[in-house]
Amino acid sequence: MLKVFKKINPIFHPLILIIIFSIPTVYALTASGFYGASDDIHIAWLYEMTQTLKNGQFPPRYVPDLSFGFGYPLFNFVFPFPYYLGALFYFIGFSLVASTKIVFGLSIVLSGLAMYWLLRQILGRIYAVVGGVIYIYTPYRAIDIYYRGDIGESVAFIFFPLVLLAVYQLTVCRVCHRRWYGVGSLGLAGLILSHNIAAYMFVPLLILFSTIRILSNPTDIFRQAVKVMFMFVLGLAGAVYFWLPAILDSQLVKYDTVYNYVDHFPSLLQLLAPYSTSKLAAPDPYGNQSYYLGTLGIILLIFSSVFFIRRYKQISGDRNMLYLWALISIALSIFMMNFRSDIIWKSLPFLPYFQFPWRFLMLTTLLFPFLLIPLSQIPHKVIPLVLIISAILTTYQLFRPHDFLSRGDDYYLNRYIPMPKASEEYKLTKEEYLRLLKLTDVRPDRNYQLFFANEGVEQINGDQLLNVSVETNSPFPFILNIRRYTFPGWKAYIDGNQTTLGAGRPFGQLSLLIPAGQHNVQIKFKETDFKLILDMISLFAMGLSLVFILDSRKNV
C-alpha cells in the first residue's frame, strides 16, 4: 500500500493514507441537512455562540435566547471550543448544520493524524498508520457522531494523542525541543475546552503514563518530572478561564442531573456483543445504543496479550511499560463501566456528573492502538494491511446515521430557540439539560417582555441581547424586572451611575429599584474582575505555548 506513494515525500504520504482511509467514516456527512442524532441541540447552541460573539462578548459565557428568552450562562459551564470552531465556519458562510458537520468530519480526520503522530515515535510509520486507522474505526466513534451527535466528545479525540505525544517526547531524552511544551499544553487546554468531562476522565490515565515515562529514566527523574509538570500547569493555565469558573460557579446552580449514572452501567455482555438489544440494554436515553468495544479491539486485546506473554523479552523495556500501561488502563476503564465500581462513583467529586459510565469507552478507544506494540515485532509485512482492512470492514457500516432527515437550520432554531416566540416543539423540550440557578424557584413557562413592570417603561433601546437600555418615567419608585437570570457579570446603570441589582421572584430574574422621575437605565453583561484576571492568564499561557511551538531550540 505504501509503495503507491513512493514518489511522494516520505513525511507526508502516511498522512495522505490516513485521510484516504477516513473517507468512508465522513462520507455520510456530505448528505444534505442534518440527520437523526440524539444531541442535535448542539446546532442551536452553535447559533447561541455566534449570537454571543456578534454581541462582542469574548470569551462567551451568557447566551441570550435560551429558557424562554431569559438566557443562560451556557458557556460558563459547557465546553466552548467545538462551538468556536463551528462559529468560524459559520462566519465564513456555511450554515449552522453544515458548520456542525464540518466539525464532526474534522474530528475524525485530525484525530487519526494525531494518533499517527504519536505512534510514529513508538512503532514507526507503518504501524502508526495502522494505529491511526484503528483509532478512527471503533464503534464508539461512529456512535458519538452518527447516533448521539456528541460534538464535544468527538473533538476531544483530537487532543488525547497530542498530550501523550508531548509527555513522551519530553521524557524520551534529556534535551528536547521546546515545542513539546507548546504541543502538550495546547493539547491539554484544547481537551479541557472541548469536553471537560473527558479531560477529567483522562487525567488519571495521563498521570500514570507520565509516571511510567519519568521512571523509565531513573538517572534524571527530577528533571523529567519538572518538564512534565511545567507542561501540565501551562495547559491548565491555558484553559483556566473556563474550568475554574465552571467549578466555582457550580455553587450557584442546583445540584441535579437529567440522568442518574446508576442506571447506565453496561453489562459485560453489552461490551462484548456487537449490538445491544432491548433485553440486554440498560435503560439509557439513546434506546438500543451499542456499547460494543469493537471486533478488532477485542481480538487485539486477546492476541496481543498472548503474544506479549510469550515474547516480552524481545520487546524493548520502554515499549513493555507502555503496553502494560495500556492494558492496565483498559482494565480500569472496563471496571469503571461496571456496576461494581459504584463505590468509586460515589466517592470521587464530580464523577456523578459524567451521567453515563459508558463514557469510559472514550478511553478504551484511545488505548486500543497501543495494543499494536507486541504485534509490531512480527516480521510479516502483510499483517499491517490485514489489520487496516479488518478495522475498516468490521466497523465502516456503523458510520452512517439511522435516519437521513435532511433538516436545515430553521428546524433546529424553531425547536430549541424560543425567541422571539417559543414554538410548541420548544415547549416539549422542557430544557431539563439546563441546571436551574439556585435563585430560580421555577422555570419560566412562557415568553416575557425584556423589561416587565407595572408601569414606567417608555422606550427600549439597544440590541436586546446582552446590552440594552430603557427609558423610564414614573411619579413613584417602582421595581423593574429584566428577563435575564441573576448571575455574576451583570451590571446596571441608572443615568450612568452603577446601581445594585437584585434577584426577583419567582425566576431569579434581574431586578432593581427605579427612583421616581425620568431615567435612563442600562443593563450590560461584562467579565467580573476575577474572570478578567483568569482571561489574561489563559491568554498569556496560550501565547507562551505558541512561542514554544515556533521555537526550535533544543534546550529543555
XYZ file of C-alpha atoms in Angstrom:
556
model
C 0.000 0.000 0.000
C 2.804 2.394 0.863
C 4.518 1.700 -2.484
C 1.738 3.569 -4.272
C 3.049 6.739 -2.675
C 6.739 6.082 -3.308
C 7.315 9.310 -5.165
C 5.600 11.424 -2.534
C 7.629 12.991 0.272
C 8.044 10.217 2.883
C 6.997 12.551 5.677
C 3.580 13.141 4.180
C 2.407 10.031 2.407
C 1.241 8.187 5.582
C -0.847 11.262 6.414
C -2.426 11.070 2.977
C -3.175 7.388 3.569
C -4.978 8.145 6.831
C -7.043 10.860 5.152
C -7.994 8.435 2.373
C -8.865 5.673 4.837
C -11.079 8.080 6.787
C -13.283 8.908 3.783
C -15.865 6.138 4.462
C -16.341 7.478 8.008
C -17.206 11.012 6.899
C -18.941 10.349 3.592
C -22.428 10.283 5.150
C -21.829 13.832 6.418
C -21.958 15.069 2.818
C -25.715 14.358 2.605
C -27.910 17.461 2.688
C -29.200 18.683 6.025
C -28.745 17.050 9.402
C -29.605 13.530 10.423
C -31.404 11.901 13.342
C -28.994 12.317 16.281
C -29.946 12.380 19.944
C -27.938 15.528 20.757
C -28.969 17.712 17.847
C -29.300 20.601 20.283
C -25.642 21.373 19.554
C -26.781 23.132 16.390
C -28.877 25.552 18.439
C -26.013 26.055 20.885
C -23.745 26.891 17.955
C -26.282 29.545 16.979
C -26.114 30.948 20.507
C -22.324 31.032 20.289
C -22.485 33.043 17.068
C -25.012 35.486 18.522
C -22.917 35.996 21.633
C -19.768 36.609 19.600
C -21.621 39.052 17.361
C -22.654 40.888 20.513
C -18.985 41.406 21.351
C -18.805 39.091 24.346
C -15.491 37.239 24.494
C -14.976 34.808 25.950
C -18.664 33.897 25.646
C -20.376 32.967 28.884
C -24.003 34.127 28.917
C -26.173 33.401 25.865
C -29.293 35.491 25.212
C -32.091 33.273 23.882
C -32.482 30.073 25.886
C -35.029 29.481 28.667
C -37.881 31.434 27.074
C -35.545 34.337 26.385
C -34.177 34.621 29.928
C -30.870 33.417 28.524
C -28.434 31.201 30.381
C -24.719 31.150 31.376
C -24.279 28.265 28.958
C -20.626 28.635 28.026
C -19.660 29.296 31.606
C -20.348 25.577 32.152
C -20.411 23.928 28.708
C -17.189 23.268 26.766
C -16.787 26.106 24.213
C -14.065 25.009 21.769
C -16.203 22.914 19.362
C -18.537 25.903 19.085
C -15.632 28.305 18.462
C -14.608 26.030 15.622
C -18.156 25.763 14.293
C -18.629 29.534 14.549
C -15.537 30.035 12.399
C -17.117 28.068 9.548
C -20.480 29.764 10.102
C -18.945 33.227 9.803
C -17.158 32.130 6.627
C -20.571 31.460 5.108
C -21.627 27.901 5.928
C -24.985 27.131 7.521
C -25.257 26.043 11.149
C -25.892 22.456 10.075
C -23.009 22.426 7.603
C -20.662 24.002 10.158
C -21.563 21.335 12.706
C -20.949 18.543 10.201
C -17.609 20.042 9.202
C -16.519 19.969 12.832
C -17.569 16.310 13.089
C -15.647 15.480 9.913
C -12.519 17.289 11.070
C -12.658 15.483 14.415
C -12.362 12.150 12.600
C -9.531 13.096 10.245
C -7.476 15.158 12.708
C -7.743 12.562 15.462
C -6.396 9.890 13.118
C -3.493 12.143 12.154
C -2.781 12.935 15.832
C -2.680 9.240 16.716
C -0.354 8.599 13.785
C 1.957 11.363 15.018
C 2.086 9.774 18.477
C 2.560 6.157 17.391
C 5.180 7.079 14.812
C 7.533 7.837 17.707
C 6.843 4.435 19.286
C 6.090 1.972 16.479
C 7.390 3.527 13.283
C 5.462 4.808 10.280
C 3.708 1.647 9.102
C 2.170 0.622 12.413
C 1.478 4.278 13.185
C -0.792 4.312 10.115
C -2.460 1.127 11.395
C -2.958 2.696 14.817
C -4.416 5.855 13.312
C -6.939 3.803 11.330
C -7.876 1.707 14.381
C -8.362 4.908 16.390
C -10.853 6.096 13.791
C -12.662 2.821 13.125
C -14.122 1.937 16.505
C -17.862 1.573 17.166
C -17.882 4.291 19.814
C -16.535 6.890 17.380
C -19.370 6.085 14.970
C -21.959 6.225 17.755
C -20.596 9.544 19.010
C -21.085 11.218 15.648
C -23.995 9.487 13.941
C -26.122 8.210 16.818
C -25.511 10.545 19.732
C -24.245 13.586 17.849
C -21.874 14.461 20.684
C -19.703 17.221 19.240
C -17.602 17.719 22.383
C -16.506 14.113 22.760
C -15.803 13.878 19.038
C -13.452 16.870 19.101
C -11.788 15.670 22.329
C -10.402 12.645 20.456
C -8.070 15.022 18.601
C -6.293 16.105 21.762
C -5.755 12.845 23.698
C -2.838 11.711 21.480
C -1.259 15.175 21.386
C -0.924 15.347 25.167
C 0.537 11.828 25.355
C 2.913 12.642 22.491
C 4.244 15.702 24.303
C 4.837 13.759 27.521
C 6.581 11.014 25.571
C 8.868 13.455 23.768
C 9.684 15.430 26.913
C 10.770 12.251 28.680
C 12.440 10.336 25.857
C 15.638 12.380 26.032
C 17.401 14.722 28.409
C 17.473 17.682 25.993
C 14.327 18.140 23.882
C 12.652 20.681 21.641
C 10.759 23.415 23.444
C 7.850 22.866 21.064
C 6.689 19.853 23.065
C 5.790 22.188 25.921
C 3.564 24.025 23.459
C 2.068 20.902 21.873
C 1.298 19.347 25.251
C -0.074 22.467 26.924
C -2.266 23.462 23.973
C -3.367 19.825 23.671
C -4.403 19.723 27.317
C -6.108 23.122 27.134
C -7.881 22.051 23.933
C -9.062 18.860 25.607
C -10.489 20.740 28.600
C -12.200 23.269 26.333
C -13.561 20.513 24.074
C -15.046 18.267 26.746
C -14.310 18.930 30.418
C -15.683 15.540 31.478
C -13.374 13.766 29.027
C -10.431 15.742 30.406
C -11.314 14.793 33.989
C -11.565 11.170 32.908
C -8.225 11.360 31.093
C -6.133 12.922 33.875
C -5.576 9.725 35.960
C -4.523 7.887 32.798
C -2.184 10.785 31.929
C -0.649 10.781 35.407
C 0.034 7.041 35.179
C 1.538 7.461 31.700
C 3.730 10.354 32.876
C 4.892 8.448 35.936
C 5.924 5.451 33.839
C 7.771 7.667 31.390
C 9.574 9.599 34.148
C 10.628 6.434 35.971
C 11.934 4.941 32.725
C 14.935 7.261 33.086
C 15.960 6.748 36.753
C 19.105 8.870 36.432
C 17.176 12.049 35.644
C 13.828 11.669 37.412
C 13.659 15.175 38.886
C 14.384 16.971 35.616
C 11.897 14.849 33.703
C 9.215 15.393 36.343
C 9.731 19.161 36.280
C 9.370 19.260 32.475
C 6.140 17.258 32.507
C 4.734 19.245 35.423
C 5.501 22.549 33.685
C 3.696 21.357 30.550
C 0.740 20.221 32.658
C 0.485 23.511 34.585
C 0.820 25.539 31.390
C -2.028 23.534 29.851
C -4.251 24.051 32.887
C -3.449 27.770 32.798
C -4.393 27.925 29.118
C -7.922 26.782 29.926
C -8.241 28.245 33.436
C -10.608 30.972 32.209
C -13.146 28.190 31.617
C -12.581 25.341 34.073
C -12.107 27.376 37.257
C -15.299 29.491 36.878
C -17.163 26.319 35.887
C -16.157 24.754 39.205
C -16.594 27.835 41.409
C -19.885 28.939 39.849
C -21.345 25.443 40.194
C -22.325 26.521 43.714
C -24.757 28.972 42.107
C -26.770 26.221 40.412
C -28.873 23.455 41.880
C -27.271 20.036 42.118
C -29.194 17.880 39.732
C -28.598 15.918 36.562
C -31.042 14.758 33.933
C -29.707 11.189 34.121
C -28.595 9.124 37.093
C -25.296 7.351 36.425
C -26.522 4.290 38.361
C -28.961 3.499 35.554
C -26.299 3.431 32.847
C -23.757 0.773 33.712
C -23.422 -1.501 30.667
C -23.113 -5.210 31.325
C -20.005 -7.128 30.335
C -22.102 -8.865 27.684
C -23.010 -5.495 26.180
C -19.336 -4.593 25.885
C -18.606 -7.857 24.094
C -21.766 -8.135 21.979
C -21.830 -6.347 18.607
C -25.274 -4.864 19.169
C -27.442 -4.153 22.182
C -30.958 -5.491 22.200
C -33.927 -4.414 24.248
C -33.338 -7.383 26.548
C -29.675 -6.598 27.118
C -29.570 -2.828 27.105
C -29.548 -0.904 30.343
C -32.063 1.954 30.433
C -30.495 4.865 28.613
C -31.647 7.948 26.711
C -30.323 6.563 23.470
C -32.542 3.494 23.220
C -30.636 0.497 21.925
C -27.253 2.191 21.774
C -24.415 -0.252 21.339
C -21.622 -0.341 23.918
C -19.540 -2.726 21.848
C -15.787 -2.492 22.324
C -15.266 -3.459 18.710
C -14.387 -6.706 16.952
C -10.798 -5.770 16.182
C -10.325 -4.213 19.617
C -11.332 -7.443 21.348
C -9.178 -9.532 19.007
C -6.198 -7.246 19.627
C -6.756 -7.434 23.359
C -6.622 -11.230 23.313
C -3.869 -11.888 20.788
C -1.572 -9.062 21.807
C -1.754 -10.242 25.435
C -0.830 -13.787 24.430
C 1.983 -12.592 22.177
C 3.256 -10.213 24.860
C 3.465 -13.010 27.433
C 5.389 -15.211 25.003
C 7.682 -12.568 23.515
C 8.004 -9.804 26.112
C 11.776 -10.331 26.353
C 12.090 -9.417 22.683
C 10.284 -6.101 23.208
C 12.209 -3.077 24.470
C 11.703 -2.062 28.082
C 10.031 1.238 27.166
C 7.535 -0.479 24.891
C 6.845 -3.149 27.516
C 5.921 -0.450 30.014
C 3.718 1.390 27.508
C 1.901 -1.824 26.649
C 1.328 -2.628 30.328
C 0.093 0.929 30.862
C -2.428 0.478 28.051
C -3.501 -2.943 29.294
C -3.975 -1.770 32.890
C -5.796 1.358 31.752
C -8.170 -0.665 29.566
C -8.924 -2.963 32.501
C -9.595 0.019 34.787
C -11.810 1.671 32.165
C -13.874 -1.501 31.782
C -14.130 -1.753 35.561
C -15.382 1.845 35.786
C -18.162 0.889 33.366
C -19.226 -1.992 35.622
C -21.754 -1.574 38.432
C -19.200 -2.966 40.893
C -17.327 0.345 40.662
C -20.275 2.188 42.204
C -18.348 2.883 45.418
C -15.788 4.858 43.396
C -18.529 6.784 41.627
C -19.967 7.750 44.989
C -16.598 8.741 46.443
C -14.876 10.871 43.795
C -16.030 14.502 43.435
C -17.924 15.472 40.276
C -17.936 11.877 38.991
C -21.764 11.617 39.063
C -21.851 14.483 36.543
C -20.431 12.038 33.987
C -24.032 10.754 33.855
C -23.038 7.744 31.753
C -20.348 5.297 32.940
C -20.088 4.044 29.366
C -18.288 7.307 28.552
C -15.156 5.368 29.548
C -15.403 3.848 26.074
C -13.570 7.026 25.098
C -10.515 5.747 26.938
C -10.693 2.210 25.568
C -10.891 3.759 22.091
C -7.757 5.772 22.839
C -5.895 2.779 24.247
C -6.633 0.071 21.674
C -3.996 1.325 19.173
C -1.322 0.765 21.848
C -2.134 -2.946 21.732
C -0.191 -2.994 18.476
C 3.085 -2.784 20.433
C 3.667 -6.579 20.720
C 2.313 -7.274 17.227
C 4.688 -4.762 15.681
C 7.500 -7.234 16.438
C 6.075 -9.750 13.956
C 8.129 -9.504 10.749
C 5.324 -10.382 8.305
C 4.656 -7.290 6.147
C 1.121 -8.344 5.343
C -0.082 -8.001 8.944
C -0.443 -4.176 8.896
C -2.552 -4.385 5.750
C -4.724 -7.141 7.260
C -5.253 -5.051 10.392
C -6.255 -1.976 8.397
C -8.695 -3.936 6.224
C -10.134 -5.660 9.309
C -10.635 -2.355 11.125
C -12.483 -0.869 8.167
C -14.604 -3.901 7.217
C -15.774 -4.601 10.775
C -16.829 -1.019 11.503
C -17.411 1.137 8.409
C -21.107 0.211 8.199
C -21.688 1.959 11.547
C -20.542 5.313 10.168
C -23.902 6.380 8.873
C -26.987 7.777 10.636
C -30.026 5.609 11.217
C -32.165 8.388 9.687
C -31.266 10.867 6.949
C -33.711 13.606 7.877
C -32.253 16.432 5.740
C -33.231 19.033 8.315
C -31.898 22.549 7.901
C -31.136 25.401 10.297
C -34.735 26.570 10.556
C -35.902 23.295 12.071
C -33.400 23.433 14.942
C -33.873 27.129 15.604
C -37.621 26.594 15.774
C -37.218 23.613 18.090
C -34.591 24.924 20.511
C -34.542 28.739 20.290
C -37.651 30.241 21.939
C -37.193 33.729 20.558
C -38.990 35.815 19.534
C -41.713 33.332 20.456
C -41.476 29.782 21.727
C -42.764 27.109 19.379
C -44.855 24.170 20.525
C -41.888 21.881 19.879
C -39.716 24.002 22.123
C -42.249 23.768 24.939
C -41.943 19.988 24.830
C -38.180 20.042 25.429
C -38.572 21.403 28.996
C -34.851 22.360 28.977
C -34.028 19.831 31.666
C -30.415 19.872 30.500
C -30.069 23.451 31.828
C -29.489 23.221 35.568
C -31.632 25.700 37.486
C -29.876 28.545 39.231
C -30.376 28.462 42.998
C -32.135 31.824 42.925
C -34.708 30.407 40.495
C -37.792 28.914 42.139
C -39.480 27.746 38.946
C -38.604 27.615 35.263
C -40.332 30.136 33.013
C -43.178 28.565 31.060
C -43.776 31.312 28.502
C -42.174 34.333 26.871
C -41.980 37.591 28.817
C -41.160 41.137 27.777
C -37.492 42.049 28.121
C -38.487 44.540 30.832
C -41.599 43.905 32.848
C -43.019 46.204 35.496
C -46.411 47.573 36.490
C -45.619 50.939 34.959
C -42.865 53.328 33.983
C -41.249 51.679 30.950
C -41.339 54.044 27.974
C -38.790 53.047 25.345
C -36.324 50.150 24.925
C -33.057 50.764 23.068
C -30.043 48.608 22.225
C -29.658 45.199 20.637
C -31.852 43.467 23.236
C -29.298 40.658 23.603
C -26.784 41.327 26.355
C -26.538 45.117 26.297
C -29.727 47.143 26.428
C -31.040 50.458 27.718
C -34.538 51.576 28.635
C -36.141 54.938 29.307
C -38.379 55.057 32.368
C -40.779 57.717 33.649
C -42.921 57.247 36.757
C -44.219 59.535 39.518
C -43.392 56.813 42.037
C -40.423 54.480 42.648
C -41.014 51.019 41.196
C -39.335 47.635 40.725
C -38.080 46.934 37.223
C -37.614 43.269 36.275
C -35.296 42.248 33.437
C -35.710 38.997 31.533
C -32.272 37.708 32.486
C -31.206 35.333 35.251
C -29.168 36.773 38.103
C -25.573 35.701 37.529
C -22.124 37.245 38.140
C -21.278 39.684 35.360
C -24.490 41.666 35.065
C -24.150 45.419 35.638
C -26.908 48.029 35.913
C -26.595 51.796 35.493
C -29.191 54.483 36.206
C -28.352 57.720 34.432
C -24.763 56.499 34.052
C -24.302 55.596 37.725
C -23.849 51.940 38.651
C -26.553 50.608 40.929
C -27.266 47.384 42.785
C -29.024 44.514 41.070
C -31.187 42.077 42.992
C -32.842 38.756 42.226
C -36.567 38.853 41.619
C -39.056 36.060 42.175
C -40.063 33.527 41.041
C -37.483 33.188 38.235
C -34.443 34.711 39.876
C -34.600 37.440 37.230
C -32.569 40.636 37.406
C -34.421 43.213 39.446
C -33.684 46.788 40.512
C -35.419 49.701 42.171
C -36.042 52.664 39.849
C -36.488 56.071 41.544
C -39.378 58.328 40.669
C -38.920 60.571 37.678
C -37.417 60.152 34.216
C -34.303 57.965 33.939
C -32.109 56.074 31.528
C -31.403 52.518 32.673
C -28.619 50.443 31.099
C -28.084 46.708 31.569
C -24.791 45.155 30.460
C -23.022 41.817 30.809
C -19.281 42.034 31.448
C -16.494 39.836 32.744
C -16.085 40.086 36.506
C -12.691 41.317 37.721
C -11.753 37.788 38.820
C -12.702 36.240 35.479
C -10.877 39.020 33.648
C -7.696 38.032 35.504
C -8.284 34.401 34.500
C -8.752 35.518 30.890
C -5.368 37.242 30.990
C -3.708 34.157 32.484
C -5.159 31.935 29.758
C -4.187 34.374 27.033
C -0.610 34.545 28.338
C -0.360 30.750 28.712
C -1.659 30.090 25.207
C 0.618 32.754 23.763
C 3.620 31.233 25.530
C 2.640 27.800 24.220
C 2.593 29.134 20.657
C 6.022 30.695 21.189
C 7.339 27.302 22.311
C 5.887 25.613 19.218
C 7.575 28.133 16.925
C 10.878 27.907 18.819
C 13.005 25.038 17.505
C 15.835 25.301 20.034
C 16.816 22.179 21.970
C 17.380 23.445 25.480
C 14.739 21.941 27.746
